[in-house]
C-alpha positions as a Markdown table, in Angstrom:
| # | Residue | x | y | z |
|---|---|---|---|---|
| 1 | Met | 7.6 | -10.3 | 12.4 |
| 2 | Lys | 3.2 | -9.4 | 9.7 |
| 3 | Gln | 0.3 | -8.1 | 11.4 |
| 4 | Ile | 0.4 | -8.8 | 12.3 |
| 5 | Leu | -1.5 | -9.9 | 13.1 |
| 6 | Lys | -7.9 | -7.9 | 9.3 |
| 7 | Thr | -4.8 | -7.0 | 11.9 |
| 8 | Gly | -4.5 | -7.2 | 15.2 |
| 9 | Val | -6.2 | -10.6 | 16.4 |
| 10 | Val | -6.8 | -10.9 | 13.5 |
| 11 | Leu | -10.4 | -13.3 | 13.0 |
| 12 | Thr | -12.8 | -15.3 | 10.6 |
| 13 | Leu | -15.5 | -14.2 | 11.4 |
| 14 | Cys | -19.5 | -15.0 | 10.2 |
| 15 | Leu | -20.5 | -11.6 | 9.8 |
| 16 | Lys | -23.5 | -12.3 | 6.7 |
| 17 | Ala | -26.4 | -11.9 | 10.0 |
| 18 | Phe | -24.7 | -8.8 | 10.8 |
| 19 | Ala | -23.1 | -6.9 | 8.6 |
| 20 | Arg | -22.9 | -7.1 | 4.7 |
| 21 | Arg | -21.7 | -6.9 | 3.8 |
| 22 | Thr | -0.4 | -9.6 | 11.7 |
| 23 | Phe | 20.6 | -6.1 | 14.7 |
| 24 | Ser | 23.0 | -5.1 | 14.3 |
| 25 | Ile | 24.7 | -2.2 | 16.5 |
| 26 | Gly | 22.7 | -2.6 | 19.5 |
| 27 | Thr | 19.5 | -2.3 | 17.7 |
| 28 | Leu | 16.4 | -4.5 | 18.2 |
| 29 | Ala | 14.9 | -4.9 | 14.4 |
| 30 | Ile | 11.7 | -6.1 | 14.3 |
| 31 | Gly | 10.5 | -8.4 | 12.0 |
| 32 | Ala | 7.0 | -10.1 | 9.9 |
| 33 | Phe | 4.4 | -12.0 | 11.7 |
| 34 | Ser | 1.2 | -11.6 | 12.1 |
| 35 | Ile | -1.7 | -11.4 | 15.5 |
| 36 | Ser | -4.1 | -13.2 | 12.7 |
| 37 | Ala | -1.0 | -15.5 | 12.5 |
| 38 | Phe | -2.5 | -15.6 | 16.7 |
| 39 | Ser | -6.0 | -15.3 | 15.6 |
| 40 | Pro | -7.7 | -18.4 | 14.1 |
| 41 | Gly | -10.9 | -19.1 | 12.0 |
| 42 | Ile | -14.1 | -17.8 | 13.7 |
| 43 | Val | -17.1 | -19.5 | 11.5 |
| 44 | Thr | -20.7 | -19.9 | 12.5 |
| 45 | Gln | -22.6 | -24.3 | 11.6 |
| 46 | Ala | -23.4 | -22.9 | 8.4 |
| 47 | Val | -21.6 | -20.6 | 6.9 |
| 48 | Ala | -17.6 | -20.2 | 6.9 |
| 49 | Thr | -16.5 | -16.1 | 5.5 |
| 50 | Glu | -13.4 | -14.2 | 6.7 |
| 51 | Gly | -14.0 | -10.6 | 7.6 |
| 52 | Gly | -10.7 | -8.6 | 9.3 |
| 53 | Gln | -7.6 | -11.7 | 8.3 |
| 54 | Thr | -4.3 | -11.0 | 6.8 |
| 55 | Asn | -0.6 | -12.8 | 7.6 |
| 56 | Trp | 0.8 | -10.2 | 9.4 |
| 57 | Ala | 1.0 | -8.1 | 12.0 |
| 58 | Ser | -0.4 | -4.1 | 11.4 |
| 59 | Gly | 2.0 | -2.0 | 13.5 |
| 60 | Val | 4.9 | -5.1 | 14.3 |
| 61 | Gln | 7.6 | -3.4 | 12.3 |
| 62 | Thr | 7.8 | 0.4 | 14.5 |
| 63 | Ile | 11.4 | -0.8 | 15.5 |
| 64 | Tyr | 14.5 | -0.2 | 12.8 |
| 65 | Pro | 13.0 | -2.2 | 10.7 |
| 66 | Ala | 15.6 | -1.7 | 7.5 |
| 67 | Leu | 19.2 | -2.5 | 10.3 |
| 68 | Thr | 19.3 | -7.2 | 10.1 |
| 69 | Pro | 22.2 | -8.6 | 11.3 |
| 70 | Ala | 25.8 | -8.3 | 10.3 |
| 71 | Pro | 27.8 | -11.0 | 7.7 |
| 72 | Gly | 27.3 | -14.1 | 9.5 |
| 73 | Gln | 24.8 | -13.6 | 12.5 |
| 74 | Thr | 21.9 | -14.9 | 13.4 |
| 75 | Leu | 19.7 | -13.1 | 16.0 |
| 76 | Trp | 16.8 | -14.3 | 17.9 |
| 77 | Gln | 14.2 | -11.3 | 17.2 |
| 78 | Asp | 10.6 | -13.3 | 19.5 |
| 79 | Tyr | 7.2 | -10.8 | 19.7 |
| 80 | Phe | 5.0 | -11.4 | 22.5 |
| 81 | Val | 1.5 | -9.6 | 21.7 |
| 82 | Val | -2.3 | -9.6 | 24.0 |
| 83 | Asn | -5.1 | -8.2 | 21.8 |
| 84 | Pro | -8.4 | -7.7 | 23.7 |
| 85 | Asn | -10.8 | -6.3 | 21.6 |
| 86 | Gly | -13.9 | -5.2 | 23.1 |
| 87 | Ala | -16.0 | -4.7 | 19.2 |
| 88 | Tyr | -15.8 | -5.9 | 15.4 |
| 89 | Ser | -16.7 | -2.7 | 12.7 |
| 90 | Ser | -18.4 | -3.8 | 9.9 |
| 91 | Thr | -17.9 | -0.8 | 7.6 |
| 92 | Ser | -21.1 | 1.1 | 8.8 |
| 93 | Arg | -21.4 | 0.2 | 12.5 |
| 94 | Lys | -18.6 | 0.2 | 15.1 |
| 95 | Ser | -19.9 | -2.4 | 17.1 |
| 96 | Ala | -21.3 | -5.4 | 14.3 |
| 97 | Val | -21.7 | -8.1 | 15.9 |
| 98 | Pro | -23.7 | -8.5 | 19.3 |
| 99 | Gly | -21.6 | -9.8 | 22.0 |
| 100 | Phe | -18.9 | -9.4 | 20.8 |
| 101 | Arg | -15.2 | -9.7 | 23.6 |
| 102 | Ala | -12.0 | -12.0 | 22.0 |
| 103 | Thr | -8.7 | -11.3 | 23.4 |
| 104 | Ala | -5.7 | -12.4 | 21.3 |
| 105 | Ile | -2.7 | -14.1 | 22.8 |
| 106 | Ala | 0.4 | -14.7 | 20.3 |
| 107 | Asn | 3.6 | -15.6 | 20.2 |
| 108 | Ala | 6.1 | -15.6 | 17.3 |
| 109 | Ala | 10.0 | -16.6 | 18.2 |
| 110 | Arg | 12.2 | -15.7 | 14.7 |
| 111 | Leu | 15.6 | -16.6 | 13.5 |
| 112 | Phe | 17.5 | -14.0 | 11.2 |
| 113 | His | 20.7 | -14.9 | 9.5 |
| 114 | Ser | 23.0 | -12.5 | 7.8 |
| 115 | Trp | 25.1 | -14.3 | 5.1 |
| 116 | His | 28.9 | -13.8 | 4.5 |
| 117 | Gly | 29.2 | -11.3 | 1.3 |
| 118 | Glu | 27.9 | -9.1 | -0.5 |
| 119 | Phe | 24.8 | -8.1 | -3.6 |
| 120 | Leu | 25.1 | -5.3 | -5.8 |
| 121 | Gly | 26.8 | -4.2 | -2.5 |
| 122 | Ala | 23.5 | -5.1 | -0.8 |
| 123 | Thr | 23.8 | -7.1 | 2.8 |
| 124 | Ile | 22.4 | -11.0 | 1.9 |
| 125 | Ser | 20.0 | -12.5 | 4.7 |
| 126 | Ser | 17.1 | -14.4 | 5.3 |
| 127 | Ser | 15.2 | -15.5 | 8.9 |
| 128 | Ala | 12.2 | -18.1 | 9.2 |
| 129 | Ile | 9.3 | -17.3 | 11.9 |
| 130 | Leu | 7.2 | -19.3 | 14.0 |
| 131 | Ala | 4.0 | -17.8 | 15.4 |
| 132 | Ile | 2.4 | -20.0 | 17.7 |
| 133 | Asn | -1.6 | -18.4 | 19.6 |
| 134 | Ser | -4.9 | -18.6 | 21.8 |
| 135 | Leu | -7.2 | -17.2 | 21.4 |
| 136 | Thr | -11.1 | -17.0 | 23.5 |
| 137 | Leu | -13.6 | -15.6 | 21.8 |
| 138 | Arg | -17.3 | -14.7 | 22.4 |
| 139 | Ala | -20.2 | -13.8 | 20.0 |
| 140 | Gly | -23.0 | -13.5 | 19.0 |
| 141 | Gly | -24.1 | -16.4 | 21.8 |
| 142 | Gln | -20.5 | -18.2 | 20.3 |
| 143 | Gly | -17.9 | -18.9 | 22.2 |
| 144 | Gly | -14.9 | -21.4 | 22.4 |
| 145 | Thr | -11.2 | -21.3 | 22.7 |
| 146 | Ala | -7.9 | -22.4 | 20.1 |
| 147 | Phe | -4.6 | -23.1 | 20.8 |
| 148 | Gly | -2.1 | -24.1 | 18.3 |
| 149 | Ala | 0.6 | -22.7 | 15.2 |
| 150 | Asn | -0.5 | -21.2 | 12.6 |
| 151 | Trp | 1.6 | -20.2 | 10.6 |
| 152 | Leu | 5.4 | -20.7 | 8.9 |
| 153 | Tyr | 6.9 | -17.4 | 7.6 |
| 154 | Leu | 9.8 | -18.2 | 5.0 |
| 155 | Ala | 11.7 | -15.3 | 4.0 |
| 156 | Pro | 15.1 | -16.4 | 2.6 |
| 157 | Leu | 16.3 | -13.7 | 0.6 |
| 158 | Tyr | 16.8 | -10.1 | 2.4 |
| 159 | Leu | 18.9 | -8.0 | 0.9 |
| 160 | Ser | 19.4 | -4.1 | 2.7 |
| 161 | Trp | 22.6 | -1.4 | 2.4 |
| 162 | His | 23.6 | 1.1 | 4.9 |
| 163 | Thr | 25.6 | 3.6 | 5.2 |
| 164 | Pro | 26.0 | 5.5 | 9.4 |
| 165 | Lys | 23.3 | 7.5 | 9.2 |
| 166 | Leu | 20.1 | 5.5 | 6.6 |
| 167 | His | 19.2 | 1.9 | 6.1 |
| 168 | Ile | 17.9 | -0.2 | 3.5 |
| 169 | Tyr | 15.8 | -3.0 | 2.7 |
| 170 | Leu | 14.4 | -5.0 | 0.6 |
| 171 | Gly | 12.6 | -8.7 | 0.8 |
| 172 | Glu | 9.8 | -11.2 | 0.1 |
| 173 | Gly | 8.7 | -14.4 | 2.4 |
| 174 | Ala | 5.6 | -16.7 | 2.1 |
| 175 | Phe | 3.1 | -17.5 | 4.7 |
| 176 | Leu | 2.4 | -21.8 | 5.1 |
| 177 | Pro | -0.3 | -22.5 | 7.3 |
| 178 | Ile | 1.0 | -25.5 | 9.8 |
| 179 | Gly | -1.7 | -25.3 | 12.2 |
| 180 | Ser | -5.8 | -26.8 | 12.4 |
| 181 | Phe | -8.5 | -25.5 | 10.9 |
| 182 | Ser | -11.8 | -26.4 | 10.1 |
| 183 | Lys | -15.4 | -24.4 | 9.0 |
| 184 | Thr | -17.4 | -26.3 | 11.5 |
| 185 | Asp | -15.6 | -24.9 | 14.5 |
| 186 | Val | -16.3 | -21.6 | 16.6 |
| 187 | Val | -12.1 | -21.0 | 16.7 |
| 188 | Ser | -9.6 | -23.1 | 14.9 |
| 189 | Glu | -5.8 | -22.1 | 15.2 |
| 190 | Ser | -4.5 | -21.1 | 11.8 |
| 191 | Thr | -6.0 | -19.1 | 9.1 |
| 192 | His | -5.5 | -21.7 | 6.6 |
| 193 | Val | -4.5 | -19.1 | 4.2 |
| 194 | Phe | -0.9 | -19.0 | 2.0 |
| 195 | Gly | 0.2 | -16.0 | 1.7 |
| 196 | Phe | 3.2 | -13.9 | -0.1 |
| 197 | Asn | 4.2 | -10.6 | 1.1 |
| 198 | Gln | 7.1 | -8.0 | 0.0 |
| 199 | Glu | 9.0 | -6.6 | 2.5 |
| 200 | Ala | 10.4 | -2.9 | 2.0 |
| 201 | Ala | 11.7 | -0.3 | 5.2 |
| 202 | Leu | 14.1 | 2.6 | 5.9 |
| 203 | Thr | 15.1 | 3.6 | 9.2 |
| 204 | Trp | 16.8 | 7.4 | 9.4 |
| 205 | Met | 19.7 | 8.1 | 12.3 |
| 206 | Pro | 20.2 | 12.2 | 12.0 |
| 207 | Thr | 21.3 | 12.0 | 14.3 |
| 208 | Lys | 23.1 | 10.1 | 18.1 |
| 209 | Arg | 19.7 | 11.1 | 19.1 |
| 210 | Phe | 16.9 | 10.9 | 16.6 |
| 211 | Asp | 15.9 | 8.4 | 14.3 |
| 212 | Val | 12.5 | 7.2 | 12.7 |
| 213 | Ser | 11.7 | 3.9 | 10.5 |
| 214 | Ala | 9.0 | 3.0 | 8.5 |
| 215 | Glu | 8.0 | -0.4 | 6.4 |
| 216 | Gly | 5.6 | -0.9 | 4.1 |
| 217 | Glu | 4.1 | -4.3 | 3.3 |
| 218 | Leu | 2.0 | -6.2 | 0.4 |
| 219 | Gln | 0.3 | -9.1 | 1.0 |
| 220 | Ile | -1.5 | -11.1 | -1.2 |
| 221 | Asn | -3.8 | -13.8 | -0.4 |
| 222 | Ala | -4.2 | -17.8 | -1.6 |
| 223 | Lys | -7.7 | -18.6 | -1.1 |
| 224 | Asn | -8.8 | -21.3 | 1.8 |
| 225 | Gly | -9.6 | -24.2 | 0.1 |
| 226 | Ala | -11.7 | -25.3 | 2.8 |
| 227 | Thr | -14.3 | -22.9 | 2.6 |
| 228 | Asp | -13.6 | -21.2 | -1.3 |
| 229 | Tyr | -13.5 | -17.9 | 0.4 |
| 230 | Lys | -10.5 | -16.0 | -1.0 |
| 231 | Ser | -9.8 | -12.8 | 0.8 |
| 232 | Gly | -9.2 | -9.3 | -1.5 |
| 233 | Asn | -5.1 | -7.9 | -1.2 |
| 234 | Val | -4.0 | -5.1 | 1.4 |
| 235 | Ile | -1.0 | -2.9 | 1.6 |
| 236 | Asn | 0.4 | -2.1 | 5.2 |
| 237 | Ile | 2.8 | 0.5 | 6.5 |
| 238 | Asp | 4.5 | 0.6 | 9.7 |
| 239 | Phe | 6.4 | 3.5 | 11.1 |
| 240 | Gly | 8.2 | 4.8 | 14.2 |
| 241 | Ala | 10.1 | 7.8 | 15.4 |
| 242 | Asn | 13.0 | 7.5 | 19.2 |
| 243 | Tyr | 14.4 | 10.0 | 20.9 |
| 244 | Met | 17.0 | 9.2 | 23.5 |
| 245 | Leu | 16.1 | 11.9 | 26.1 |
| 246 | Thr | 19.1 | 12.4 | 28.3 |
| 247 | Pro | 23.4 | 11.5 | 27.1 |
| 248 | Ala | 23.3 | 10.7 | 30.5 |
| 249 | Leu | 20.9 | 7.6 | 29.8 |
| 250 | Pro | 22.1 | 6.7 | 26.1 |
| 251 | Gln | 20.5 | 2.9 | 26.9 |
| 252 | Leu | 17.0 | 4.5 | 26.5 |
| 253 | Arg | 14.6 | 5.5 | 23.8 |
| 254 | Leu | 11.2 | 6.4 | 24.1 |
| 255 | Gly | 9.1 | 7.1 | 20.9 |
| 256 | Leu | 5.9 | 7.2 | 19.4 |
| 257 | Asn | 4.6 | 3.9 | 17.1 |
| 258 | Gly | 1.9 | 3.0 | 14.6 |
| 259 | Phe | 0.5 | 1.6 | 11.4 |
| 260 | Val | -2.0 | 2.9 | 8.8 |
| 261 | Thr | -3.8 | -0.9 | 7.3 |
| 262 | Ser | -5.9 | -0.3 | 4.5 |
| 263 | Gln | -7.6 | -3.4 | 1.4 |
| 264 | Phe | -7.6 | -3.0 | -2.0 |
| 265 | Thr | -9.1 | -5.8 | -3.1 |
| 266 | Asn | -12.4 | -7.4 | -2.6 |
| 267 | Asp | -13.3 | -10.1 | -0.5 |
| 268 | Val | -14.4 | -12.9 | -3.1 |
| 269 | Gln | -16.3 | -16.8 | -1.6 |
| 270 | Asn | -17.7 | -19.4 | -4.7 |
| 271 | Gly | -17.1 | -16.5 | -7.1 |
| 272 | Arg | -19.0 | -13.9 | -5.9 |
| 273 | Arg | -17.9 | -10.8 | -3.6 |
| 274 | Val | -18.7 | -11.1 | -0.3 |
| 275 | Gly | -21.6 | -7.9 | 0.6 |
| 276 | Asp | -20.4 | -4.8 | -0.3 |
| 277 | Gly | -16.4 | -6.4 | -0.8 |
| 278 | Asn | -15.5 | -6.4 | 2.6 |
| 279 | Arg | -12.6 | -4.7 | 3.1 |
| 280 | Leu | -10.3 | -4.0 | 5.5 |
| 281 | Ala | -9.4 | -0.6 | 7.2 |
| 282 | Lys | -7.9 | 0.2 | 10.3 |
| 283 | Tyr | -4.9 | 2.6 | 11.7 |
| 284 | Gly | -3.6 | 2.5 | 14.8 |
| 285 | Leu | -1.0 | 4.9 | 16.9 |
| 286 | Gly | 1.0 | 4.8 | 21.2 |
| 287 | Pro | 3.3 | 4.3 | 23.1 |
| 288 | Gln | 7.2 | 2.3 | 22.6 |
| 289 | Leu | 9.6 | 2.5 | 25.3 |
| 290 | Ile | 13.6 | 0.4 | 23.5 |
| 291 | Trp | 15.9 | -0.9 | 26.5 |
| 292 | Phe | 18.9 | -1.2 | 24.6 |
| 293 | Phe | 21.5 | -3.6 | 27.0 |
| 294 | Lys | 24.4 | -4.5 | 25.2 |
| 295 | Pro | 24.1 | -5.3 | 21.6 |
| 296 | Pro | 23.0 | -7.3 | 20.0 |
| 297 | Tyr | 20.7 | -7.5 | 23.3 |
| 298 | Ala | 18.1 | -5.1 | 23.6 |
| 299 | Val | 14.1 | -5.8 | 24.0 |
| 300 | Ala | 11.4 | -2.9 | 23.7 |
| 301 | Leu | 7.5 | -2.0 | 25.1 |
| 302 | Lys | 4.7 | -0.5 | 22.6 |
| 303 | Trp | 0.9 | -0.1 | 23.0 |
| 304 | Gln | -1.2 | 0.0 | 20.1 |
| 305 | His | -4.7 | 1.7 | 19.5 |
| 306 | Glu | -6.9 | 1.2 | 17.1 |
| 307 | Met | -8.2 | 3.5 | 16.2 |
| 308 | Gly | -11.2 | 3.8 | 12.0 |
| 309 | Val | -11.8 | 0.1 | 11.9 |
| 310 | Gln | -13.9 | -1.4 | 9.2 |
| 311 | Asn | -14.8 | -5.0 | 9.2 |
| 312 | Ser | -12.7 | -6.1 | 11.5 |
| 313 | Thr | -11.7 | -6.8 | 15.5 |
| 314 | Arg | -11.0 | -3.2 | 17.3 |
| 315 | Gly | -9.6 | -2.8 | 20.4 |
| 316 | Asp | -5.6 | -2.4 | 21.9 |
| 317 | Arg | -2.3 | -4.3 | 21.4 |
| 318 | Tyr | 0.4 | -5.1 | 24.1 |
| 319 | Trp | 3.6 | -5.9 | 22.8 |
| 320 | Val | 6.9 | -7.4 | 24.3 |
| 321 | Gln | 9.7 | -8.0 | 21.7 |
| 322 | Phe | 13.2 | -8.6 | 22.3 |
| 323 | Gln | 16.9 | -10.2 | 20.2 |
| 324 | Ile | 19.0 | -11.9 | 22.0 |
| 325 | Pro | 22.3 | -13.4 | 20.0 |
| 326 | Leu | 23.1 | -16.8 | 18.9 |
């Protein structure tokens, strides 16, 4: 489910020397997990700044985000992503780190349950996500690998309202870092950052053959106690639109998906602003394909190309997502 996944393969990187400065009705509801969950901390021996890091994966909530399990139902939703990155872009330079290469492979498993009963006419749901990542990095003449758990995302309360054509979803959750982290390692398993995430989503199905969705997330980051570094807060919007190509094949939908991510407060370390603020910005766009088996079984493939990147990794994201009932 973010950043998601600052999003994409989110990396904690020392940049001072280079740039001042992550279902019901048979639909596949995409949850919140972060590619940053897959991407750990990247540091040098002297300093551990944290550019390009979030606990939400931008672009994960592009497929029916406002749909929830039926009351009493539990779903397993799984998100697998491969994120090769060929550059790290600063505010002013497209390739700010010489020799930068990084590949993140990550998986997040989500348990999503809806409870019996309602509150203010809303379905009540809860969710838990475990993110595991594998990262390979080379930058500035250094390199390293890491594999393990990054964080556990707990979202005890979601409220959702549903009509035949319109679905609305509100919720909040917390990222709890559980993997190992060392400020002296080139690569670490975990971001080592506690975070709060507020979600709001909408899915509209005006016809049986067309649908459009969007989800916004507000990400509030705590300080990394090991490095005295506080990443700025981030707003992210994921979106997607799908179309049934022919009624003769109702299981198949083809669509367009993307995201826009913007950091709105500065990064701070040791009580001082980092460089020019080290604010992340990026957006992505690409196709997605969804195949529905017998409800609520579904699988989705999608690709996102990252553009307009500032203070984060730059590359492509290749997703496989599926859902099964438990």
